[in-house]
Coordinates of N, CA and C in Angstrom, one line a residue:
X1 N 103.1 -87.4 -8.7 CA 102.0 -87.1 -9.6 C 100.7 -86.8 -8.7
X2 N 99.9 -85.1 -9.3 CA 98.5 -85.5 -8.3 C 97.8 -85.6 -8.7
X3 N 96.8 -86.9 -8.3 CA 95.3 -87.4 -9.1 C 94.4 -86.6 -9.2
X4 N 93.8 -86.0 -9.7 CA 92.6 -85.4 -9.8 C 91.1 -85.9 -10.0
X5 N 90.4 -85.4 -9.8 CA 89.1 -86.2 -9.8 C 88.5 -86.6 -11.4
X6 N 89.3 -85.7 -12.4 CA 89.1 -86.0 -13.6 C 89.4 -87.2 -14.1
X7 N 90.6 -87.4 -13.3 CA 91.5 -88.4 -13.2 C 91.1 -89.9 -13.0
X8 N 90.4 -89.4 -12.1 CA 89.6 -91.0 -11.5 C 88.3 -91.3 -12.5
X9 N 87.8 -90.2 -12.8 CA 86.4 -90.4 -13.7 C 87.0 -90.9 -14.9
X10 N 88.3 -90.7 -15.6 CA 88.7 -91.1 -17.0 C 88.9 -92.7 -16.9
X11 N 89.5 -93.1 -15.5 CA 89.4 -94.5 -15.7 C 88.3 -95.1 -15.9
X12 N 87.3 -94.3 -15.6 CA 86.0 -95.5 -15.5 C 85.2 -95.2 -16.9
X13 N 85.9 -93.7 -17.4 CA 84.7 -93.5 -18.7 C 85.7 -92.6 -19.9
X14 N 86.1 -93.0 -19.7 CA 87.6 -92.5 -20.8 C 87.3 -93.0 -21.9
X15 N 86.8 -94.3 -22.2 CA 86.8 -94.7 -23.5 C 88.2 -95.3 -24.0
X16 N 87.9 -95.0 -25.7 CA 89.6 -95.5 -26.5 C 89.6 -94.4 -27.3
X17 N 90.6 -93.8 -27.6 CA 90.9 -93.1 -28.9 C 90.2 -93.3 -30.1
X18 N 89.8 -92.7 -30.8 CA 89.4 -92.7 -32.3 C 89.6 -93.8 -33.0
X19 N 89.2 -94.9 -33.4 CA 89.5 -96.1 -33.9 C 89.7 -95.8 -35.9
X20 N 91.0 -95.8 -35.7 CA 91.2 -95.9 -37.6 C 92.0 -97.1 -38.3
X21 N 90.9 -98.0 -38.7 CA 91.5 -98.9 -39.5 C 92.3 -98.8 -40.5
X22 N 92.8 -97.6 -41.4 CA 93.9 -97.8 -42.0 C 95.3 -97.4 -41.0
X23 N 94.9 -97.3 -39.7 CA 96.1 -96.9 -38.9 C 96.7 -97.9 -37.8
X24 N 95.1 -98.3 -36.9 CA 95.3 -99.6 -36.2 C 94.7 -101.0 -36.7
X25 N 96.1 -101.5 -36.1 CA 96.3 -103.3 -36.4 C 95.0 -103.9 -35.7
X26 N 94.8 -103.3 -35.0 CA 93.5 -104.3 -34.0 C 92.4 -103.4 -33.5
X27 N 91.4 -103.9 -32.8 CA 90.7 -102.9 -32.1 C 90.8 -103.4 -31.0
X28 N 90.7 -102.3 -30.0 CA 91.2 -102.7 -28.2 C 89.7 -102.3 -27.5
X29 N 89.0 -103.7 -27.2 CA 87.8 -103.1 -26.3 C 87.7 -102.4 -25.7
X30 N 86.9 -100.9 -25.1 CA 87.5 -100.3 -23.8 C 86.3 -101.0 -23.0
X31 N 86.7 -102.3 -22.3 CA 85.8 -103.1 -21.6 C 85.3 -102.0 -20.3
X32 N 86.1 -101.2 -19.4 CA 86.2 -100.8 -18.2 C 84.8 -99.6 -18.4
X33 N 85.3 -98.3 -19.7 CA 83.8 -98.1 -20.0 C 83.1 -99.1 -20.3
X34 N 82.8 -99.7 -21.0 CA 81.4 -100.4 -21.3 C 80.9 -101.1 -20.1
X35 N 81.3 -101.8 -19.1 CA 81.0 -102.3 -18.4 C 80.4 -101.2 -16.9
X36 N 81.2 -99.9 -17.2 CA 80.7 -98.8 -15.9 C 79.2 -98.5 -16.4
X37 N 79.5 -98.3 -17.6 CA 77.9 -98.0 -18.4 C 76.3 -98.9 -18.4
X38 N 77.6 -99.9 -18.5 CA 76.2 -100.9 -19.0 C 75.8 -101.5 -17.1
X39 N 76.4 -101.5 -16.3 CA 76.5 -101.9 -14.8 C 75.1 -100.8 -14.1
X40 N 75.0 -100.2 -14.7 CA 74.2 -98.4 -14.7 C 72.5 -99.3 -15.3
X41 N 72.9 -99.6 -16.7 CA 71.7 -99.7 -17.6 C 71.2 -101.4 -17.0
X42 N 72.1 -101.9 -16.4 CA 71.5 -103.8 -16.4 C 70.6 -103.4 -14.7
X43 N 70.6 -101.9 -13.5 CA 70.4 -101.9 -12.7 C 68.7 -101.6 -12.7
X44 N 68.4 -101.0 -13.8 CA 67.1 -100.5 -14.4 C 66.1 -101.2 -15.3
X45 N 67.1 -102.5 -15.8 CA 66.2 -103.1 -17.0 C 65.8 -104.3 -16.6
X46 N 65.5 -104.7 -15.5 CA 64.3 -105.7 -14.5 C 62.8 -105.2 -14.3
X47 N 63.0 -104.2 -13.5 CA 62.2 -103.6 -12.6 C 61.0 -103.7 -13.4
X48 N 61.0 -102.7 -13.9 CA 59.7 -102.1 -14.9 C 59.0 -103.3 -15.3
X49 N 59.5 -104.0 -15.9 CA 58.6 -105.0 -16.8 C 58.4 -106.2 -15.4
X50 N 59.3 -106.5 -14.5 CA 58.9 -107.3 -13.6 C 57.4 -106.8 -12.8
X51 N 57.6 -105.5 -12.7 CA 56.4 -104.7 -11.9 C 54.9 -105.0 -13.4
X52 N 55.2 -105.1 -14.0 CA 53.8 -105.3 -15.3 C 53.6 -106.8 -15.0
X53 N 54.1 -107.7 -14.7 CA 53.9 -108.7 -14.7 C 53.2 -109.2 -13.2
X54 N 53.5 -108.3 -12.5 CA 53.4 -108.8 -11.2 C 52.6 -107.3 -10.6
X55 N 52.8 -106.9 -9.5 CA 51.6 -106.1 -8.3 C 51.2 -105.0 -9.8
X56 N 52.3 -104.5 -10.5 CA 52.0 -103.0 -11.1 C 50.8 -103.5 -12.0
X57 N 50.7 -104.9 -12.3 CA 49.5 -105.0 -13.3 C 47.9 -104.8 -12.4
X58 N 48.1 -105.1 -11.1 CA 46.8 -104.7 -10.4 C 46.5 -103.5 -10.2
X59 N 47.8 -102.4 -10.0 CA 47.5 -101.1 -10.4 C 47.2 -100.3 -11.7
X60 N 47.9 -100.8 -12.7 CA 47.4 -100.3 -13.8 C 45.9 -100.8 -14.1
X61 N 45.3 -102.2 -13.3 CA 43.8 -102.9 -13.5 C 43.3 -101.5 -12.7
X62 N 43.7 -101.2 -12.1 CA 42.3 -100.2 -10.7 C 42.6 -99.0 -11.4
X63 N 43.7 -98.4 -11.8 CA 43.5 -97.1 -12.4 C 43.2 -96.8 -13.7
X64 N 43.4 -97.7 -14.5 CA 42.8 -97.9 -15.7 C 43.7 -96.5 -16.6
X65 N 44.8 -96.2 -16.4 CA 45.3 -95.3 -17.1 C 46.8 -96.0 -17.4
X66 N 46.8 -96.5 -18.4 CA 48.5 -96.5 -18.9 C 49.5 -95.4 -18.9
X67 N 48.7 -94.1 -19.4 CA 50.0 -93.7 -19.7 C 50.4 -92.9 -17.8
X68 N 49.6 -93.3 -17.0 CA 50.4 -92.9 -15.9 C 51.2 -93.5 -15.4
X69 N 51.0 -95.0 -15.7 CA 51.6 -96.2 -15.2 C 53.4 -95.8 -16.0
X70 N 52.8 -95.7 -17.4 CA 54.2 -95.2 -18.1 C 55.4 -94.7 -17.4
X71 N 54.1 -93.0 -17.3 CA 54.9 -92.1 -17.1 C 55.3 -92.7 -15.9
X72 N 55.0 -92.8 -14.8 CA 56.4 -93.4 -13.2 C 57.2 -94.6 -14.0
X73 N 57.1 -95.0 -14.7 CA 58.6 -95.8 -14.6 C 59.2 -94.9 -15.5
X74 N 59.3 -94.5 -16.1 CA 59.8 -93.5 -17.0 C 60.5 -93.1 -15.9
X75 N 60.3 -92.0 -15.3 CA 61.0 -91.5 -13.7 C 61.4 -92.0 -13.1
X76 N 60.5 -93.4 -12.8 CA 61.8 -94.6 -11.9 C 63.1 -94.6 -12.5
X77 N 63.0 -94.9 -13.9 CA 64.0 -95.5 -14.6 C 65.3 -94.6 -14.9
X78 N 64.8 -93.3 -15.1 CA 65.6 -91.5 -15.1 C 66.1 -91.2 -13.8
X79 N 65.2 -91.5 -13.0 CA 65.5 -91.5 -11.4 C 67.1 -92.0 -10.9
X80 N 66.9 -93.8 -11.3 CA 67.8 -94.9 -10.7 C 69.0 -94.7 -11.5
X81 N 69.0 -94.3 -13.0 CA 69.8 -93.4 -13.8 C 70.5 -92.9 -13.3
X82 N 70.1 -91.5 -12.9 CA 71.0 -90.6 -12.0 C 71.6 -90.8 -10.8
X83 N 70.7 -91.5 -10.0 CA 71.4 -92.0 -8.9 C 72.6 -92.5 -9.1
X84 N 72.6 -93.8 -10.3 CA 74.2 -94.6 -10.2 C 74.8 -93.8 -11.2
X85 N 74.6 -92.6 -11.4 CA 75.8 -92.1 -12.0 C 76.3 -91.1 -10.6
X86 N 75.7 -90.7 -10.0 CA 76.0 -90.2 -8.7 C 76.8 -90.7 -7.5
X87 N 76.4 -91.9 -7.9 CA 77.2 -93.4 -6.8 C 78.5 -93.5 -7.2
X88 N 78.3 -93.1 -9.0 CA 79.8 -93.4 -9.4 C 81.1 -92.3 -9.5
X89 N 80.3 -91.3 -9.6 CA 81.1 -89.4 -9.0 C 81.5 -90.0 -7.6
X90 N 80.8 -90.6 -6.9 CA 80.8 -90.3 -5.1 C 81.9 -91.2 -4.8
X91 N 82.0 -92.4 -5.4 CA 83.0 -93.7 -5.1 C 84.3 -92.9 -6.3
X92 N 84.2 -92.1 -7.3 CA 85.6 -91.7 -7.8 C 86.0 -90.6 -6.6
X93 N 85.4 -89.6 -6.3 CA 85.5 -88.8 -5.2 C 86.3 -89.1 -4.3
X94 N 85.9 -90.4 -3.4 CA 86.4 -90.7 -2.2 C 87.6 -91.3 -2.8
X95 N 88.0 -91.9 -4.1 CA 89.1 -92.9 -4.3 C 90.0 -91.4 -4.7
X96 N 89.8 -90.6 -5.5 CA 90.7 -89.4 -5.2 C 91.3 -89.0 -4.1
X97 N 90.3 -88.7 -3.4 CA 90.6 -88.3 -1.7 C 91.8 -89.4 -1.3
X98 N 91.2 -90.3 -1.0 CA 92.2 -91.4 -0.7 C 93.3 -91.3 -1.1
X99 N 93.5 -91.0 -2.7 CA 95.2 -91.0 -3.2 C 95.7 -89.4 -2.9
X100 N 95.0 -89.0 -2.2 CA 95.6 -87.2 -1.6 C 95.6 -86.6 -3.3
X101 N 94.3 -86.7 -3.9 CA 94.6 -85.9 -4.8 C 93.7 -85.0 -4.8
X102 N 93.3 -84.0 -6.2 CA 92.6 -83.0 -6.0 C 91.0 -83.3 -6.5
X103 N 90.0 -82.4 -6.1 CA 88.5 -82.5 -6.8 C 88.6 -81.4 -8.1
X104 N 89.7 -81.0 -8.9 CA 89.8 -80.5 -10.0 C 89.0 -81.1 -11.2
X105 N 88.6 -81.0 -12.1 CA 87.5 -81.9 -13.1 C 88.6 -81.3 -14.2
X106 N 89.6 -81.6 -14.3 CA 91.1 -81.2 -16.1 C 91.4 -82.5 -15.2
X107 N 92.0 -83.1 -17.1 CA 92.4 -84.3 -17.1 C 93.9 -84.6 -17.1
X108 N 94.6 -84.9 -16.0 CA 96.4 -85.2 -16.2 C 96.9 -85.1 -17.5
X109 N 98.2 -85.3 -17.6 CA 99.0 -85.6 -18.9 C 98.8 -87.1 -19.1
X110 N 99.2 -87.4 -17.5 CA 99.2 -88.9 -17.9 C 98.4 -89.8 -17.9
X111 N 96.8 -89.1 -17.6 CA 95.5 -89.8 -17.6 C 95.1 -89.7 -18.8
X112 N 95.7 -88.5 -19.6 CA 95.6 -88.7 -21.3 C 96.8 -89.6 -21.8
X113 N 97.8 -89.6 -21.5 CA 98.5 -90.5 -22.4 C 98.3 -91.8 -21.9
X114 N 97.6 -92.2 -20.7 CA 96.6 -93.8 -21.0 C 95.8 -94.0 -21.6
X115 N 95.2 -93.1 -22.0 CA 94.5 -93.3 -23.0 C 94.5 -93.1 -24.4
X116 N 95.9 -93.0 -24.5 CA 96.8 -92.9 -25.8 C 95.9 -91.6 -26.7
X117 N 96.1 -90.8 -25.8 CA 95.2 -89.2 -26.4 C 96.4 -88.4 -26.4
X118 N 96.3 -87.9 -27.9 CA 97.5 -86.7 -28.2 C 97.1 -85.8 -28.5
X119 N 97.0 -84.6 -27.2 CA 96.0 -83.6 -27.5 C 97.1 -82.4 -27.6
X120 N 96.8 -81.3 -28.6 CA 97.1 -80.1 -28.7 C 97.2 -79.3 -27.4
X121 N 98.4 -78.6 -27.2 CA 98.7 -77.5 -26.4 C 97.6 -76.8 -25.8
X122 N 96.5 -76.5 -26.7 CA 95.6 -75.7 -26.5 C 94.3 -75.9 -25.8
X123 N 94.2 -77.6 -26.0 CA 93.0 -77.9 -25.2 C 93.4 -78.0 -23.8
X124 N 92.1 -77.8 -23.6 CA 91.9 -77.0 -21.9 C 91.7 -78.2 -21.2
X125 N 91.5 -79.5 -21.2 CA 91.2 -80.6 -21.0 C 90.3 -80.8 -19.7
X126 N 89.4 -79.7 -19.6 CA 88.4 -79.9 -18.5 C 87.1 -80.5 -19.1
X127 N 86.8 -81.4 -17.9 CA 85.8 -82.5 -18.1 C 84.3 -81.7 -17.4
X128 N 84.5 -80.3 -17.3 CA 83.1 -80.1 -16.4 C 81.9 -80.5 -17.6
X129 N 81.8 -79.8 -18.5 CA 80.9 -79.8 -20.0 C 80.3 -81.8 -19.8
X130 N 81.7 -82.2 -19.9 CA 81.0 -84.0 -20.0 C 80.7 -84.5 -18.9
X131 N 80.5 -84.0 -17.5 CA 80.0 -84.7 -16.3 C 78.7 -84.1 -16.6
X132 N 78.4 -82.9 -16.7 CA 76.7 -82.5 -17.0 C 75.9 -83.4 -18.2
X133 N 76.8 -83.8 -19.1 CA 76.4 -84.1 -19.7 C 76.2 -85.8 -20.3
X134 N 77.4 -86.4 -19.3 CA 77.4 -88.1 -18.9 C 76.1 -88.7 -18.5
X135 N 75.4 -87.9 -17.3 CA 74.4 -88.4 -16.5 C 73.0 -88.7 -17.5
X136 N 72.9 -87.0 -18.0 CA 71.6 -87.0 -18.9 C 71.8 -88.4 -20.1
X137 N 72.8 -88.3 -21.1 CA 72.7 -89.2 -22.0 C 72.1 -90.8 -21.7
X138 N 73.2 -90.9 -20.3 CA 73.0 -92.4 -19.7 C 71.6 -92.5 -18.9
X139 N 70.8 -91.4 -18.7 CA 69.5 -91.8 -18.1 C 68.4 -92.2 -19.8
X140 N 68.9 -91.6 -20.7 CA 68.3 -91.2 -21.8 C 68.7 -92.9 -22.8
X141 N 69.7 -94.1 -22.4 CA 70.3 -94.8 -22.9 C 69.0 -96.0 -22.3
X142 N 68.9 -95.2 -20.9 CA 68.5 -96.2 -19.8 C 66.7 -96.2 -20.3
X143 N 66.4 -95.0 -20.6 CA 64.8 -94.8 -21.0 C 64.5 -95.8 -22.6
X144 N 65.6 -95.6 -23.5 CA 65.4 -96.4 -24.5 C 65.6 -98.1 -24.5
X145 N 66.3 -98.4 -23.3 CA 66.1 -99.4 -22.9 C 64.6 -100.0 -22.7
X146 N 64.0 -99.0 -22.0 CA 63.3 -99.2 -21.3 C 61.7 -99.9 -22.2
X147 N 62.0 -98.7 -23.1 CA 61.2 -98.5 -24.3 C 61.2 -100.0 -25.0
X148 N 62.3 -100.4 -25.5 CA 62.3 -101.5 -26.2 C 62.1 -103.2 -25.3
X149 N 62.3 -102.7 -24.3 CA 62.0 -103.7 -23.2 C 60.6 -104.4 -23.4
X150 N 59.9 -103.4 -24.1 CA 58.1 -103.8 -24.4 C 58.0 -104.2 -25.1
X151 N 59.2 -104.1 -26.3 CA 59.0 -105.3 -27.6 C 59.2 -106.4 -27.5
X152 N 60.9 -106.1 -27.2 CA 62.0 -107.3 -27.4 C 62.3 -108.1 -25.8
X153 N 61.4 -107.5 -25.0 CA 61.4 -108.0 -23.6 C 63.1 -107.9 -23.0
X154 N 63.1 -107.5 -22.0 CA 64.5 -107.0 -21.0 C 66.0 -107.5 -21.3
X155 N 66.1 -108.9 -21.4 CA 67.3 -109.3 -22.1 C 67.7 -109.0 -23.2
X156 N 67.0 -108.9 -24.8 CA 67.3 -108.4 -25.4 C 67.1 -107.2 -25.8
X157 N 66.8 -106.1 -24.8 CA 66.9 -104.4 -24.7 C 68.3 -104.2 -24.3
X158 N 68.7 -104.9 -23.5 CA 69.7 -104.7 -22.2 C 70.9 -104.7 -23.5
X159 N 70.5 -105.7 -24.7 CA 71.8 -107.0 -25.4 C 71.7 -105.4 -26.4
X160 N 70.6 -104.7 -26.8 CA 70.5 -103.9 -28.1 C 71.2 -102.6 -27.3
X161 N 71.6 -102.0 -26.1 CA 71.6 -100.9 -26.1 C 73.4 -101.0 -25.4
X162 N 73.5 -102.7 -25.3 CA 75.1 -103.1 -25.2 C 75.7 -102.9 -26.5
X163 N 75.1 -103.3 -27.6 CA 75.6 -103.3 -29.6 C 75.8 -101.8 -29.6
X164 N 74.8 -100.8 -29.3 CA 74.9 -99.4 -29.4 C 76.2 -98.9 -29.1
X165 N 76.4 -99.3 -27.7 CA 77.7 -98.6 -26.9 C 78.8 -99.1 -28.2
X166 N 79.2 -100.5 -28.5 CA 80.4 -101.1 -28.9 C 80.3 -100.3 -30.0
X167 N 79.4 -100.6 -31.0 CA 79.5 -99.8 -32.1 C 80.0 -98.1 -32.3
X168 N 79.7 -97.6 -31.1 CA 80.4 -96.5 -31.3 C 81.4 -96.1 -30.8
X169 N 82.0 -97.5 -30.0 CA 83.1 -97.1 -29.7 C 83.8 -97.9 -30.8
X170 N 83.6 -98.5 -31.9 CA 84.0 -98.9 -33.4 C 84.3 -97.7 -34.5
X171 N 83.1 -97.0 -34.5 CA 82.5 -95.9 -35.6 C 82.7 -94.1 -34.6
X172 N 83.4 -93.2 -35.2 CA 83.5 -92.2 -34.8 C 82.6 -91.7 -35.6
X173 N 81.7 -90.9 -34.8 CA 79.8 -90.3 -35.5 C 79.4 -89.9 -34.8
X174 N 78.6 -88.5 -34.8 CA 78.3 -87.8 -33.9 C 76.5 -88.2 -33.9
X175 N 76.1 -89.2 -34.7 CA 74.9 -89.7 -35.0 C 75.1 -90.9 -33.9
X176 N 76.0 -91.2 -33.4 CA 76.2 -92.4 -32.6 C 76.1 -92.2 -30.9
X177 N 75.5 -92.3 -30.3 CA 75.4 -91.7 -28.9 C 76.6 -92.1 -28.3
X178 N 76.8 -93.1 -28.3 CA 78.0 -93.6 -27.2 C 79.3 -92.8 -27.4
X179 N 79.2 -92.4 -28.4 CA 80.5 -91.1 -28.9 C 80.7 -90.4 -27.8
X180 N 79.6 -89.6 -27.4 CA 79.5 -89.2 -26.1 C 80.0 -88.8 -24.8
X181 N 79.8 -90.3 -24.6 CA 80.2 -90.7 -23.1 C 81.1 -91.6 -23.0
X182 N 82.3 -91.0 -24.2 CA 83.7 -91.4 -24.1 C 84.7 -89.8 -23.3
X183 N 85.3 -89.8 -22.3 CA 86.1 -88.6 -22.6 C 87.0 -88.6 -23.7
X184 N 87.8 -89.4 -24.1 CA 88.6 -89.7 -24.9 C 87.7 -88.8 -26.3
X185 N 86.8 -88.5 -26.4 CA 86.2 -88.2 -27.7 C 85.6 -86.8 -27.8
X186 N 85.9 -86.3 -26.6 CA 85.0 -85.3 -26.0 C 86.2 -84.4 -27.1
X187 N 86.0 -82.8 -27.1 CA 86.2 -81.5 -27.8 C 87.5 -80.7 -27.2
X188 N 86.9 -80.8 -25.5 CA 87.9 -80.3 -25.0 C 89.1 -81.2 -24.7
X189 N 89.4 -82.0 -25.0 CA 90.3 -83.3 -24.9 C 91.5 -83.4 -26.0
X190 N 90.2 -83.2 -26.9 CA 91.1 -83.8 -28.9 C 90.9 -82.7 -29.8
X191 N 91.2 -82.4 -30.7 CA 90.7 -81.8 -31.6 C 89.7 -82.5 -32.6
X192 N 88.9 -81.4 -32.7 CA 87.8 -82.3 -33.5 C 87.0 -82.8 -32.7
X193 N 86.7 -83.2 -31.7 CA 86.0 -83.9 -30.8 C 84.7 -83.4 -31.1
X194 N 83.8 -84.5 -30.0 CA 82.8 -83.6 -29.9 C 82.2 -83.1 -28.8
X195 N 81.0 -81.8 -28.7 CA 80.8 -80.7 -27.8 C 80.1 -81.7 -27.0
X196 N 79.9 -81.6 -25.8 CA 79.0 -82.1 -24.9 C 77.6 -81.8 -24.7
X197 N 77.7 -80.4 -25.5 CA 76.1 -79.9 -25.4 C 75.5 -80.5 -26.8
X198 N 76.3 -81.2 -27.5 CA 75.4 -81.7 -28.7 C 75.0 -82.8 -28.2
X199 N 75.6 -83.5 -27.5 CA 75.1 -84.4 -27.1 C 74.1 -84.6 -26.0
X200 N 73.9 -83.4 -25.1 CA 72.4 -83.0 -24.6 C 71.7 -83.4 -25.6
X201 N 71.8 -82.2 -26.5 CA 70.9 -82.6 -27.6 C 70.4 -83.9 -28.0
X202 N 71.2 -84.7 -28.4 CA 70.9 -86.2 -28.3 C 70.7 -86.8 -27.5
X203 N 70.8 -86.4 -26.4 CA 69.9 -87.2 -24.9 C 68.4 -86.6 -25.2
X204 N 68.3 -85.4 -25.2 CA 66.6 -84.8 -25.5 C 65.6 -85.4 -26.6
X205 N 66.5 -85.8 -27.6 CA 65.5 -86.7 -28.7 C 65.8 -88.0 -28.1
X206 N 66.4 -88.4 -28.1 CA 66.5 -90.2 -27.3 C 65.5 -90.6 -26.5
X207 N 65.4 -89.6 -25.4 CA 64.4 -89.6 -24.1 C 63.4 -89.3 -24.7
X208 N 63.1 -87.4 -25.5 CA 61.4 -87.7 -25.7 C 61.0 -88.9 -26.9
X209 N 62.0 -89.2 -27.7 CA 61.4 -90.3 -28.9 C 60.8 -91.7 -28.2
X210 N 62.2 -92.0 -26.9 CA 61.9 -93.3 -26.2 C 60.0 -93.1 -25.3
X211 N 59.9 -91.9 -24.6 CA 58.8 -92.0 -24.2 C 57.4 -91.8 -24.6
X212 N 57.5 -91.5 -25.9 CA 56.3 -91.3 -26.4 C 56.5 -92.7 -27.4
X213 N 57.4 -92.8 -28.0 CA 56.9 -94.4 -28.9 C 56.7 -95.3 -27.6
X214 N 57.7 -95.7 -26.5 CA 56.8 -96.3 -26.2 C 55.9 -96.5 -25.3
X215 N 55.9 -94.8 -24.8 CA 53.8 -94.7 -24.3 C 52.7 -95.4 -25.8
X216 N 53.1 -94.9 -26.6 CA 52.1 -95.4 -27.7 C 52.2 -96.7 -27.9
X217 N 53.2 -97.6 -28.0 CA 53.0 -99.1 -27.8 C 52.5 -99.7 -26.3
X218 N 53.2 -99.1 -25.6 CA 52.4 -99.6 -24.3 C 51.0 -99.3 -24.5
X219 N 50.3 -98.6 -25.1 CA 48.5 -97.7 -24.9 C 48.1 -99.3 -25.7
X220 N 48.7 -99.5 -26.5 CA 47.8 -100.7 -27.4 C 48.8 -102.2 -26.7
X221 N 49.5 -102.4 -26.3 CA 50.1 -103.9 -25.9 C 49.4 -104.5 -25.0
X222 N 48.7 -106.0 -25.6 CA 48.4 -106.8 -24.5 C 48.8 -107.5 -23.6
X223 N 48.5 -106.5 -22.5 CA 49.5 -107.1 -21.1 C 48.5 -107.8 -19.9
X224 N 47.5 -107.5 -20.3 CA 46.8 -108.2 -19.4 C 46.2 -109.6 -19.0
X225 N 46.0 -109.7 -20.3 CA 45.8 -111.3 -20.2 C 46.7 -112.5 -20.5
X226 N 47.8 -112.1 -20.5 CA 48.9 -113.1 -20.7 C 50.4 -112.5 -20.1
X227 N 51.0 -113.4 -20.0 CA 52.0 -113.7 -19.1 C 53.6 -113.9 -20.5
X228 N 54.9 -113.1 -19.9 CA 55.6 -113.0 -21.1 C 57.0 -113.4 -20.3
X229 N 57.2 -114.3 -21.3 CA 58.6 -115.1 -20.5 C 60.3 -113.8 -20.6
X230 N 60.7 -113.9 -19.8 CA 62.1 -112.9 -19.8 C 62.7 -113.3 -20.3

């Protein structure tokens, strides 16, 4: 059998099959996604609010402009995003390499039938569409983190944007982001699936929604005179 680099990416973000309760007896966590995902989002949801609490609040005192302060973690946070999705291409890469397989981005027979995916003859089962489109969502997961981080303070952003993922890997809905950044759910995979560029789309409202609500709660939140437990 030769591994492919699709190959290696599906273990880490494959997801589960279509969950149907009048069909399946149980539901099977796909712990290995949620945990590559959420390993991405727990690496980003310190920082920011540590830095308000500590040196970044003497910079935001001297420059007297929030929404600049915003806007850089915003790009920190989009930044560190892409990076660990890049770390995680680069470490599937090399573990390909290692098993003498290929850098092809089409998914095996048998990297689909672990994932108990019964796809038609016809699909092309190439992953390029959902690697362009893995990075964006998951920086865009990571900014709404970020965003609610100012309400609900870092632990429970980190806990709300963990519910997000599970739930859609519960509920098939193209209203559900995590749908996404399953391959197992992807278009070219299943029939029916869905397109990867729709879900651009849904990284684009996620990101600009996350940065402007919460530039506008940051513009009014009192951060300066008091101190906010994690």
């Amino acid at each position: 059998m030769t591994v492919s680099l699709g190959d290696t990416l599906s273990a880490c973000l494959g997801g589960i099959e279509v969950f149907d309760p009048n069909r399946d007896l149980r539901f099977r966590l796909p712990s290995s996604w949620l945990l590559t995902l959420l390993s991405i989002n727990y690496v980003t949801v310190t920082y920011p609010y540590r830095d308000l609490m500590g040196f970044g609040r003497s910079v935001l005192i001297s420059s007297g402009n929030r929404w600049a302060w915003w806007g850089s973690k915003c790009v920190w946070t989009a930044a560190f995003a892409g990076a660990g999705c890049l770390m995680l291409v680069l470490a599937c890469t090399a573990a390909t390499l290692l098993l003498g397989g290929t850098l092809d981005l089409r998914l095996g027979k048998e990297a689909a039938d672990s994932l108990r995916i019964w796809t038609d003859s016809g699909m092309s089962l190439d992953l390029r569409l959902f690697v362009l489109c893995w990075p964006c969502l998951s920086a865009a997961f990571c900014l709404l983190q970020l965003a609610l981080s100012l309400a609900i303070r870092p632990v429970l952003s980190f806990g709300a944007t963990a519910a997000i993922l599970l739930v859609s890997a519960y509920y098939f809905s193209p209203l559900l982001p995590g749908n996404y950044l399953m391959v197992a759910r992807v278009d070219t995979i299943i029939a029916n699936g869905l397109h990867p560029t729709s879900g651009l789309f849904v990284a684009a409202l996620i990101t600009g929604a996350s940065i402007v609500l919460g530039g506008i709660h940051f513009s009014h939140m009192d951060c300066l005179d008091k101190e906010y437990a994690e």
